[in-house]
């Protein structure tokens, strides 16, 4: 049973890498519509708070993935989120909402 853990880990890493590569190829080919993802309107510049949340979310995902590889799963469950990661994501979302309120004067 102990010999299956490295095989399962390697398989998971390969599958996630292939998923990320497929996503990147479709994104670069234009099959995934990203219009309006970083700006409020087509004639407006990129909103920095949206870019911050996008980068923060991607970095948090990579951080949790590497944390999970280092810590390892116990009893087939994912490891708990580190307190620092939750704080960083919450702070990034707070900055996003603050920028949105500052720019538009409303939340929705």
PDB file of C-alpha atoms in Angstrom:
ATOM      1  CA  UNK A   1       0.000   0.000   0.000  1.00  0.00           C
ATOM      2  CA  UNK A   2       2.883   2.345   0.767  1.00  0.00           C
ATOM      3  CA  UNK A   3       4.200   1.933  -2.784  1.00  0.00           C
ATOM      4  CA  UNK A   4       0.973   3.315  -4.239  1.00  0.00           C
ATOM      5  CA  UNK A   5       1.332   6.760  -2.648  1.00  0.00           C
ATOM      6  CA  UNK A   6       4.183   7.977  -4.901  1.00  0.00           C
ATOM      7  CA  UNK A   7       2.426   6.564  -7.951  1.00  0.00           C
ATOM      8  CA  UNK A   8      -0.850   8.275  -7.041  1.00  0.00           C
ATOM      9  CA  UNK A   9       0.961  11.552  -6.317  1.00  0.00           C
ATOM     10  CA  UNK A  10       2.798  11.464  -9.630  1.00  0.00           C
ATOM     11  CA  UNK A  11      -0.405  10.619 -11.481  1.00  0.00           C
ATOM     12  CA  UNK A  12      -2.223  13.510  -9.819  1.00  0.00           C
ATOM     13  CA  UNK A  13       0.562  15.944 -10.694  1.00  0.00           C
ATOM     14  CA  UNK A  14       0.568  14.779 -14.328  1.00  0.00           C
ATOM     15  CA  UNK A  15      -3.228  15.066 -14.607  1.00  0.00           C
ATOM     16  CA  UNK A  16      -3.230  18.563 -13.095  1.00  0.00           C
ATOM     17  CA  UNK A  17      -0.373  19.620 -15.375  1.00  0.00           C
ATOM     18  CA  UNK A  18      -2.258  18.345 -18.431  1.00  0.00           C
ATOM     19  CA  UNK A  19      -5.390  20.172 -17.269  1.00  0.00           C
ATOM     20  CA  UNK A  20      -3.396  23.401 -16.832  1.00  0.00           C
ATOM     21  CA  UNK A  21      -1.786  22.968 -20.263  1.00  0.00           C
ATOM     22  CA  UNK A  22      -5.175  22.367 -21.903  1.00  0.00           C
ATOM     23  CA  UNK A  23      -6.575  25.430 -20.152  1.00  0.00           C
ATOM     24  CA  UNK A  24      -3.620  27.577 -21.262  1.00  0.00           C
ATOM     25  CA  UNK A  25      -3.893  26.407 -24.875  1.00  0.00           C
ATOM     26  CA  UNK A  26      -7.637  27.089 -25.004  1.00  0.00           C
ATOM     27  CA  UNK A  27      -7.090  30.471 -23.346  1.00  0.00           C
ATOM     28  CA  UNK A  28      -4.412  31.477 -25.851  1.00  0.00           C
ATOM     29  CA  UNK A  29      -6.435  30.193 -28.837  1.00  0.00           C
ATOM     30  CA  UNK A  30      -9.410  32.311 -27.807  1.00  0.00           C
ATOM     31  CA  UNK A  31     -11.762  29.419 -27.063  1.00  0.00           C
ATOM     32  CA  UNK A  32     -12.232  30.780 -23.540  1.00  0.00           C
ATOM     33  CA  UNK A  33     -13.879  34.198 -23.541  1.00  0.00           C
ATOM     34  CA  UNK A  34     -12.012  36.551 -21.204  1.00  0.00           C
ATOM     35  CA  UNK A  35     -13.733  39.750 -22.295  1.00  0.00           C
ATOM     36  CA  UNK A  36     -14.627  41.838 -19.276  1.00  0.00           C
ATOM     37  CA  UNK A  37     -12.655  39.709 -16.852  1.00  0.00           C
ATOM     38  CA  UNK A  38     -10.254  42.475 -15.842  1.00  0.00           C
ATOM     39  CA  UNK A  39     -12.164  45.639 -16.740  1.00  0.00           C
ATOM     40  CA  UNK A  40     -15.612  46.942 -15.934  1.00  0.00           C
ATOM     41  CA  UNK A  41     -16.325  48.176 -19.470  1.00  0.00           C
ATOM     42  CA  UNK A  42     -14.506  47.742 -22.804  1.00  0.00           C
ATOM     43  CA  UNK A  43     -13.577  51.434 -22.975  1.00  0.00           C
ATOM     44  CA  UNK A  44     -12.167  51.529 -19.420  1.00  0.00           C
ATOM     45  CA  UNK A  45      -8.665  50.486 -18.334  1.00  0.00           C
ATOM     46  CA  UNK A  46      -7.916  47.333 -16.354  1.00  0.00           C
ATOM     47  CA  UNK A  47      -9.150  47.496 -12.762  1.00  0.00           C
ATOM     48  CA  UNK A  48      -6.137  46.839 -10.493  1.00  0.00           C
ATOM     49  CA  UNK A  49      -8.278  45.180  -7.816  1.00  0.00           C
ATOM     50  CA  UNK A  50      -9.539  42.578 -10.306  1.00  0.00           C
ATOM     51  CA  UNK A  51      -5.988  41.836 -11.399  1.00  0.00           C
ATOM     52  CA  UNK A  52      -4.934  41.529  -7.753  1.00  0.00           C
ATOM     53  CA  UNK A  53      -7.689  39.019  -6.968  1.00  0.00           C
ATOM     54  CA  UNK A  54      -6.906  36.987 -10.103  1.00  0.00           C
ATOM     55  CA  UNK A  55      -3.184  36.784  -9.328  1.00  0.00           C
ATOM     56  CA  UNK A  56      -3.837  36.146  -5.629  1.00  0.00           C
ATOM     57  CA  UNK A  57      -6.247  33.315  -6.359  1.00  0.00           C
ATOM     58  CA  UNK A  58      -3.864  31.628  -8.789  1.00  0.00           C
ATOM     59  CA  UNK A  59      -0.939  31.971  -6.365  1.00  0.00           C
ATOM     60  CA  UNK A  60      -3.069  30.657  -3.495  1.00  0.00           C
ATOM     61  CA  UNK A  61      -4.047  27.651  -5.599  1.00  0.00           C
ATOM     62  CA  UNK A  62      -0.420  26.876  -6.410  1.00  0.00           C
ATOM     63  CA  UNK A  63       0.527  27.427  -2.774  1.00  0.00           C
ATOM     64  CA  UNK A  64      -2.113  25.027  -1.509  1.00  0.00           C
ATOM     65  CA  UNK A  65      -1.150  22.468  -4.140  1.00  0.00           C
ATOM     66  CA  UNK A  66       2.515  22.555  -3.108  1.00  0.00           C
ATOM     67  CA  UNK A  67       1.496  22.520   0.568  1.00  0.00           C
ATOM     68  CA  UNK A  68      -0.621  19.435  -0.061  1.00  0.00           C
ATOM     69  CA  UNK A  69       2.280  17.712  -1.801  1.00  0.00           C
ATOM     70  CA  UNK A  70       4.640  18.492   1.089  1.00  0.00           C
ATOM     71  CA  UNK A  71       2.272  17.671   3.947  1.00  0.00           C
ATOM     72  CA  UNK A  72       0.551  14.729   2.311  1.00  0.00           C
ATOM     73  CA  UNK A  73      -2.973  13.466   2.765  1.00  0.00           C
ATOM     74  CA  UNK A  74      -4.019  11.676   5.905  1.00  0.00           C
ATOM     75  CA  UNK A  75      -6.725   9.032   5.681  1.00  0.00           C
ATOM     76  CA  UNK A  76      -7.522  10.050   2.107  1.00  0.00           C
ATOM     77  CA  UNK A  77      -8.535  13.609   3.049  1.00  0.00           C
ATOM     78  CA  UNK A  78      -7.128  16.883   1.797  1.00  0.00           C
ATOM     79  CA  UNK A  79      -4.952  18.761   4.289  1.00  0.00           C
ATOM     80  CA  UNK A  80      -6.480  21.691   6.146  1.00  0.00           C
ATOM     81  CA  UNK A  81      -5.980  25.140   4.696  1.00  0.00           C
ATOM     82  CA  UNK A  82      -3.152  27.017   6.392  1.00  0.00           C
ATOM     83  CA  UNK A  83      -4.323  29.987   8.458  1.00  0.00           C
ATOM     84  CA  UNK A  84      -2.026  32.300   6.476  1.00  0.00           C
ATOM     85  CA  UNK A  85      -3.623  31.283   3.192  1.00  0.00           C
ATOM     86  CA  UNK A  86      -7.129  32.011   4.449  1.00  0.00           C
ATOM     87  CA  UNK A  87      -5.963  35.390   5.778  1.00  0.00           C
ATOM     88  CA  UNK A  88      -4.259  36.256   2.481  1.00  0.00           C
ATOM     89  CA  UNK A  89      -7.346  35.340   0.430  1.00  0.00           C
ATOM     90  CA  UNK A  90      -9.594  37.299   2.778  1.00  0.00           C
ATOM     91  CA  UNK A  91      -7.284  40.320   2.600  1.00  0.00           C
ATOM     92  CA  UNK A  92      -7.210  40.159  -1.189  1.00  0.00           C
ATOM     93  CA  UNK A  93     -10.998  40.057  -1.352  1.00  0.00           C
ATOM     94  CA  UNK A  94     -11.169  42.972   1.093  1.00  0.00           C
ATOM     95  CA  UNK A  95      -8.897  44.979  -1.217  1.00  0.00           C
ATOM     96  CA  UNK A  96     -11.080  44.017  -4.186  1.00  0.00           C
ATOM     97  CA  UNK A  97     -14.263  45.178  -2.482  1.00  0.00           C
ATOM     98  CA  UNK A  98     -12.588  48.359  -1.235  1.00  0.00           C
ATOM     99  CA  UNK A  99     -11.425  49.212  -4.752  1.00  0.00           C
ATOM    100  CA  UNK A 100     -14.849  48.448  -6.181  1.00  0.00           C
ATOM    101  CA  UNK A 101     -16.608  50.627  -3.617  1.00  0.00           C
ATOM    102  CA  UNK A 102     -14.066  53.415  -4.131  1.00  0.00           C
ATOM    103  CA  UNK A 103     -14.458  53.351  -7.920  1.00  0.00           C
ATOM    104  CA  UNK A 104     -18.218  52.947  -8.210  1.00  0.00           C
ATOM    105  CA  UNK A 105     -19.614  53.932  -4.827  1.00  0.00           C
ATOM    106  CA  UNK A 106     -21.635  50.703  -4.658  1.00  0.00           C
ATOM    107  CA  UNK A 107     -21.028  46.989  -4.128  1.00  0.00           C
ATOM    108  CA  UNK A 108     -23.402  45.506  -6.739  1.00  0.00           C
TER     109      UNK A 108
END
